[in-house]
Amino acid sequence: MDEKELQNLLKRRIHQTLLPLFEKYNRDFSDLDSLLKWKPIVLLIGNYSSGKSTLINELSGEEIQRTGQAPTDDSFTIITHDGADVAGEEIPGSSLVNDENLPFTKLKALGEQLISHLHLKKVATPLLTDMAIIDSPGMLDSVTEKDRGYDYMAVISHLAKLADLVVLMFDPLKAGTIKETYTAIRDTLPESAGEDRLVFVMSRIDECDSTSDLVRSYGTLCWNLSQMTGRKDIPHIFLTCAPDSQRPGLDTAPWSQERDQLKNKILTAPKFRVFHILQDIDRQVNELQLTCEAMVNFSSQVRTKLLDIGKLTAVASILAFFFSGLLSKLLFNFPEESMLEALIQGQVGLSHLTLPLAGVTLVIMAFWIWLSRITFPRLLKQRLENPRSLVTLESDYRRHLWEKVEDHVVGLLGSAGLGQIFAAHRRNLNRIKKFLGQDLKEFYKEIR
Ligand SMILES: Nc1nc2c(ncn2[C@@H]2O[C@H](COP(=O)(O)OP(=O)(O)OP(=O)(O)O)[C@@H](O)[C@H]2O)c(=O)[nH]1
Ligand SMILES: [Mg+2]
């Protein structure tokens, strides 16, 4: 089975099995759905003039994107091949964000300004048939959301979630010192793209005058990266330059292979799409499982209370049935003959049953009010104050997941009425466990 078939199979299976469960627990399915909709995506981001557009032109063999020494591009351009006959065609952002078959509908919420800085270009190169590359406006210093007219980081975050590979480009002159780049690495990307989907590139190395100049720039970039990621281990950084724009100075031959390796990594990104989807499903279904576990435990605690109250109600109802007539006779001299007396004499008639049945009804109503007005709200309040007590968080992984779902669980509990006890949480949990234990494993096996 190739990647495309596998993606379609996954889509069908997820829609059948998981979608209803996501809906039951009010969890957002749109990110996963966006991933399943379209082709694999590579996102190119980084400093202005770091060579993003040059690399795209080189990959496609066409002069698709404008290049230039100052900040050149102010748009997000999605580049793909969609059949030779439509090469050159452009689709504006307004159509992209309204097309339900494309994964960009969520961008609509980011406003008109963004939509007018978004478009799709169809190109002739068949290399881009099964994938799309997104070129982005270069990252700048001292720009604010107001200067751009839209929330740039939110766009990066959304596109990075969709992308199977995020290529982050630097250049020796501005080796990691640009403010937007800092924010992206520090705050935005960790939430949107796993480390395994991030690729770091220092381009334009031919502009270093000597090897020692390059070493200094590389060192600066590594230092800045460790400051941004807060980690000491440095990821692999591709050191490259465009073959056509080399300047005399540094002998770049020792790094000549890195450009090809980078291009190869980008062009083989579609292979990671199914893996990316599986990773996402894995995380989201685990979050769903934890949510469901909390609801199973909460409803079982409510049921235990209900059972305790139920036992008391049964005892009180029996007492009410037999003694309510007698009590009424003692207190109010009515009825003339209680049911218990009639029973002893063996002459129970329908009229004797009126008071006992009224007594039982009153007892049941009183207990129901006790449960629904006092016991349940008290239990709910206690659990809302400490929702963690509803799940066991024995590993760092589960603790991390819990941090993401806690607010959601609190929201679910808050809206959960007593009807909770009748919801089939246990069955849902078993379905989720089966999906994680069987279906997902089979898919992982399939892509190995
Ligand atoms: N010497 C040298 N010049 C390069 C290299 N890559 C790109 N350039 C030049 O650098 C300038 C900027 O390149 P672009 O590809 O436009 O950079 P960009 O990252 O797309 O820039 P923005 O769109 O503004 O964010 C252009 O004039 C390119 O010709 C390289 O490896 N070496
Ligand atoms: Mg550009």
Coordinates of N, CA, C and O in Angstrom, one line a residue, residues 98-179:
N98 N -11.9 29.4 1.8 CA -13.3 29.0 1.7 C -13.5 27.6 1.1 O -14.7 27.1 1.0
D99 N -12.4 27.0 0.7 CA -12.5 25.6 0.1 C -12.4 24.5 1.1 O -11.4 24.3 1.7
E100 N -13.6 23.9 1.3 CA -13.6 22.8 2.4 C -12.7 21.6 2.0 O -12.4 20.8 2.9
N101 N -12.3 21.5 0.8 CA -11.4 20.4 0.4 C -10.0 20.6 0.7 O -9.1 19.8 0.6
L102 N -9.7 21.9 1.0 CA -8.3 22.3 1.4 C -8.2 22.5 2.9 O -9.1 22.8 3.5
P103 N -6.9 22.3 3.4 CA -6.8 22.4 4.8 C -6.6 23.8 5.4 O -6.0 24.0 6.4
F104 N -7.0 24.9 4.6 CA -6.6 26.2 5.0 C -7.8 27.0 5.6 O -7.7 28.2 5.8
T105 N -9.0 26.3 5.8 CA -10.2 27.1 6.2 C -10.0 27.8 7.6 O -10.6 28.8 7.8
K106 N -9.2 27.2 8.4 CA -9.0 27.8 9.8 C -8.3 29.2 9.7 O -8.4 30.0 10.6
L107 N -7.6 29.4 8.6 CA -6.8 30.7 8.4 C -7.8 31.8 8.3 O -7.4 33.0 8.5
K108 N -9.0 31.5 7.9 CA -10.0 32.6 7.6 C -10.2 33.4 8.9 O -10.3 34.7 8.8
A109 N -10.1 32.8 10.0 CA -10.4 33.5 11.3 C -9.3 34.5 11.6 O -9.4 35.4 12.4
L110 N -8.1 34.4 10.9 CA -7.0 35.3 11.1 C -7.2 36.6 10.4 O -6.3 37.5 10.5
G111 N -8.2 36.8 9.6 CA -8.6 38.1 9.1 C -8.2 38.4 7.6 O -7.5 37.7 7.0
E112 N -8.9 39.5 7.2 CA -8.7 39.9 5.7 C -7.3 40.1 5.3 O -6.9 39.8 4.2
Q113 N -6.5 40.8 6.2 CA -5.2 41.1 5.9 C -4.4 39.9 5.5 O -3.6 39.9 4.6
L114 N -4.5 38.9 6.3 CA -3.8 37.6 6.0 C -4.3 37.1 4.7 O -3.5 36.7 3.8
I115 N -5.6 37.0 4.5 CA -6.2 36.4 3.3 C -5.6 37.1 2.0 O -5.3 36.4 1.0
S116 N -5.4 38.4 2.1 CA -4.9 39.1 0.9 C -3.3 38.9 0.8 O -2.7 39.3 -0.2
H117 N -2.7 38.2 1.8 CA -1.3 37.9 1.7 C -1.1 36.4 1.6 O -0.2 35.8 2.2
L118 N -2.1 35.7 1.0 CA -2.0 34.3 0.9 C -2.5 33.9 -0.5 O -3.5 34.4 -1.0
H119 N -1.8 33.0 -1.2 CA -2.2 32.5 -2.5 C -1.6 31.2 -2.8 O -0.6 30.8 -2.2
L120 N -2.1 30.5 -3.8 CA -1.6 29.2 -4.2 C -1.1 29.4 -5.7 O -1.9 30.0 -6.5
K121 N 0.1 28.9 -6.0 CA 0.6 29.0 -7.4 C 0.7 27.5 -7.9 O 1.3 26.7 -7.2
K122 N 0.2 27.3 -9.1 CA 0.3 26.0 -9.7 C 1.5 26.0 -10.6 O 1.6 26.9 -11.5
V123 N 2.4 25.0 -10.5 CA 3.6 25.0 -11.3 C 3.7 23.8 -12.2 O 3.0 22.9 -12.0
A124 N 4.7 23.9 -13.1 CA 4.8 22.8 -14.1 C 5.5 21.6 -13.6 O 5.3 20.5 -14.1
T125 N 6.4 21.8 -12.6 CA 7.3 20.7 -12.2 C 6.5 19.5 -11.6 O 5.9 19.6 -10.5
P126 N 6.6 18.3 -12.2 CA 5.9 17.1 -11.7 C 6.5 16.7 -10.3 O 5.8 16.0 -9.6
L127 N 7.7 17.2 -9.9 CA 8.2 16.8 -8.6 C 7.3 17.3 -7.5 O 7.3 16.7 -6.4
L128 N 6.5 18.3 -7.8 CA 5.6 18.8 -6.8 C 4.2 18.3 -6.9 O 3.2 19.0 -6.5
T129 N 4.0 17.2 -7.6 CA 2.6 16.6 -7.8 C 2.0 16.2 -6.5 O 0.9 16.5 -6.1
D130 N 2.8 15.4 -5.7 CA 2.3 14.8 -4.5 C 2.6 15.6 -3.2 O 2.6 15.0 -2.1
M131 N 3.0 16.8 -3.4 CA 3.3 17.6 -2.3 C 3.2 19.1 -2.6 O 3.0 19.5 -3.7
A132 N 3.2 19.9 -1.6 CA 3.2 21.4 -1.7 C 4.2 22.0 -0.9 O 4.5 21.5 0.2
I133 N 4.9 23.1 -1.4 CA 5.8 23.8 -0.6 C 5.2 25.2 -0.3 O 4.7 25.8 -1.2
I134 N 5.4 25.6 1.0 CA 4.9 26.9 1.3 C 6.1 27.9 1.5 O 6.9 27.6 2.4
D135 N 6.1 28.9 0.7 CA 7.1 30.0 0.9 C 6.5 31.0 1.8 O 5.2 31.2 1.8
S136 N 7.3 31.6 2.7 CA 6.7 32.6 3.7 C 7.4 33.9 3.7 O 8.5 34.0 3.3
P137 N 6.7 34.9 4.2 CA 7.4 36.2 4.3 C 8.5 36.1 5.3 O 8.4 35.4 6.3
G138 N 9.7 36.7 5.0 CA 10.8 36.5 5.9 C 10.5 37.1 7.3 O 9.8 38.0 7.5
M139 N 11.2 36.5 8.3 CA 11.0 37.0 9.7 C 11.8 38.2 9.8 O 13.0 38.4 9.3
L140 N 11.3 39.2 10.6 CA 11.9 40.5 10.7 C 12.1 40.8 12.2 O 11.6 40.2 13.1
D141 N 12.9 41.9 12.4 CA 13.1 42.4 13.7 C 12.1 43.5 13.9 O 11.6 44.1 13.0
S142 N 11.8 43.8 15.1 CA 10.9 44.9 15.5 C 9.7 45.1 14.7 O 9.4 46.2 14.3
V143 N 9.0 44.0 14.3 CA 7.7 44.2 13.7 C 6.7 43.7 14.7 O 7.0 42.9 15.6
T144 N 5.6 44.3 14.7 CA 4.5 43.9 15.6 C 3.4 43.4 14.7 O 3.4 43.5 13.5
E145 N 2.4 42.8 15.4 CA 1.2 42.3 14.7 C 0.6 43.4 13.9 O 0.1 43.2 12.8
K146 N 0.6 44.6 14.5 CA 0.0 45.8 13.8 C 0.7 46.1 12.5 O 0.1 46.4 11.5
D147 N 2.1 46.0 12.5 CA 2.8 46.3 11.3 C 2.5 45.3 10.2 O 2.4 45.7 9.0
R148 N 2.3 44.0 10.5 CA 1.9 43.1 9.5 C 0.5 43.1 9.1 O 0.1 42.6 8.1
G149 N -0.4 43.5 10.1 CA -1.8 43.5 9.8 C -2.5 42.3 10.2 O -3.7 42.1 10.0
Y150 N -1.7 41.3 10.6 CA -2.3 40.0 11.0 C -1.4 39.3 12.0 O -0.2 39.7 12.1
D151 N -1.9 38.3 12.6 CA -1.0 37.6 13.6 C -0.1 36.6 12.9 O -0.5 35.4 12.6
Y152 N 1.1 37.0 12.6 CA 2.1 36.2 11.9 C 2.4 34.9 12.6 O 2.4 33.8 11.9
M153 N 2.6 35.0 13.9 CA 2.9 33.7 14.6 C 1.8 32.7 14.6 O 2.0 31.5 14.5
A154 N 0.5 33.2 14.6 CA -0.6 32.3 14.5 C -0.6 31.6 13.2 O -1.0 30.4 13.1
V155 N -0.3 32.3 12.1 CA -0.2 31.7 10.8 C 0.8 30.6 10.8 O 0.6 29.5 10.3
I156 N 2.0 31.0 11.3 CA 3.2 30.0 11.3 C 2.7 28.8 12.1 O 3.0 27.7 11.7
S157 N 2.1 29.0 13.2 CA 1.7 27.9 14.1 C 0.7 27.0 13.4 O 0.9 25.8 13.4
H158 N -0.2 27.6 12.7 CA -1.2 26.7 12.0 C -0.6 26.0 10.8 O -0.8 24.8 10.7
L159 N 0.2 26.7 10.1 CA 0.9 26.0 8.9 C 1.9 24.9 9.4 O 2.0 23.9 8.7
A160 N 2.6 25.2 10.5 CA 3.5 24.2 11.0 C 2.8 22.9 11.5 O 3.4 21.8 11.3
K161 N 1.6 23.1 12.0 CA 0.8 21.9 12.4 C 0.5 21.0 11.1 O 0.5 19.8 11.2
L162 N 0.3 21.7 10.0 CA -0.1 21.0 8.8 C 1.1 20.4 8.1 O 1.0 19.4 7.4
A163 N 2.3 21.0 8.4 CA 3.5 20.6 7.6 C 4.1 19.3 8.1 O 4.2 19.0 9.3
D164 N 4.6 18.5 7.1 CA 5.3 17.3 7.4 C 6.7 17.6 7.7 O 7.5 16.8 8.3
L165 N 7.2 18.7 7.2 CA 8.6 19.2 7.4 C 8.5 20.7 7.5 O 7.9 21.4 6.7
V166 N 9.2 21.2 8.5 CA 9.3 22.7 8.6 C 10.8 23.0 8.5 O 11.6 22.6 9.3
V167 N 11.1 23.7 7.4 CA 12.5 24.1 7.2 C 12.7 25.5 7.7 O 12.1 26.4 7.3
L168 N 13.6 25.6 8.7 CA 13.9 26.9 9.3 C 15.2 27.5 8.8 O 16.3 26.9 9.1
M169 N 15.2 28.6 8.0 CA 16.4 29.0 7.4 C 17.0 30.2 8.0 O 16.4 31.2 8.4
F170 N 18.4 30.2 8.2 CA 19.2 31.3 8.7 C 20.2 31.7 7.7 O 20.4 30.9 6.7
D171 N 20.9 32.8 7.9 CA 22.0 33.1 7.0 C 23.1 33.6 7.9 O 22.9 34.0 9.1
P172 N 24.4 33.6 7.5 CA 25.5 33.9 8.4 C 25.4 35.3 9.0 O 25.9 35.5 10.1
L173 N 24.9 36.2 8.2 CA 24.8 37.6 8.7 C 23.9 37.8 9.9 O 24.1 38.6 10.8
K174 N 22.8 37.0 9.9 CA 21.8 37.2 11.0 C 21.6 35.8 11.6 O 20.5 35.3 11.5
A175 N 22.6 35.3 12.2 CA 22.6 33.9 12.6 C 21.8 33.7 13.9 O 22.3 33.5 15.0
G176 N 20.5 33.9 13.8 CA 19.6 33.6 14.9 C 19.3 34.8 15.8 O 18.9 34.7 16.9
T177 N 19.5 36.0 15.3 CA 19.3 37.2 16.1 C 18.1 37.9 15.8 O 17.7 38.9 16.4
I178 N 17.3 37.4 14.8 CA 16.1 38.1 14.5 C 15.0 37.8 15.5 O 14.8 36.7 15.9
K179 N 14.3 38.9 15.9 CA 13.3 38.7 17.0 C 12.2 37.8 16.6 O 11.8 36.9 17.5

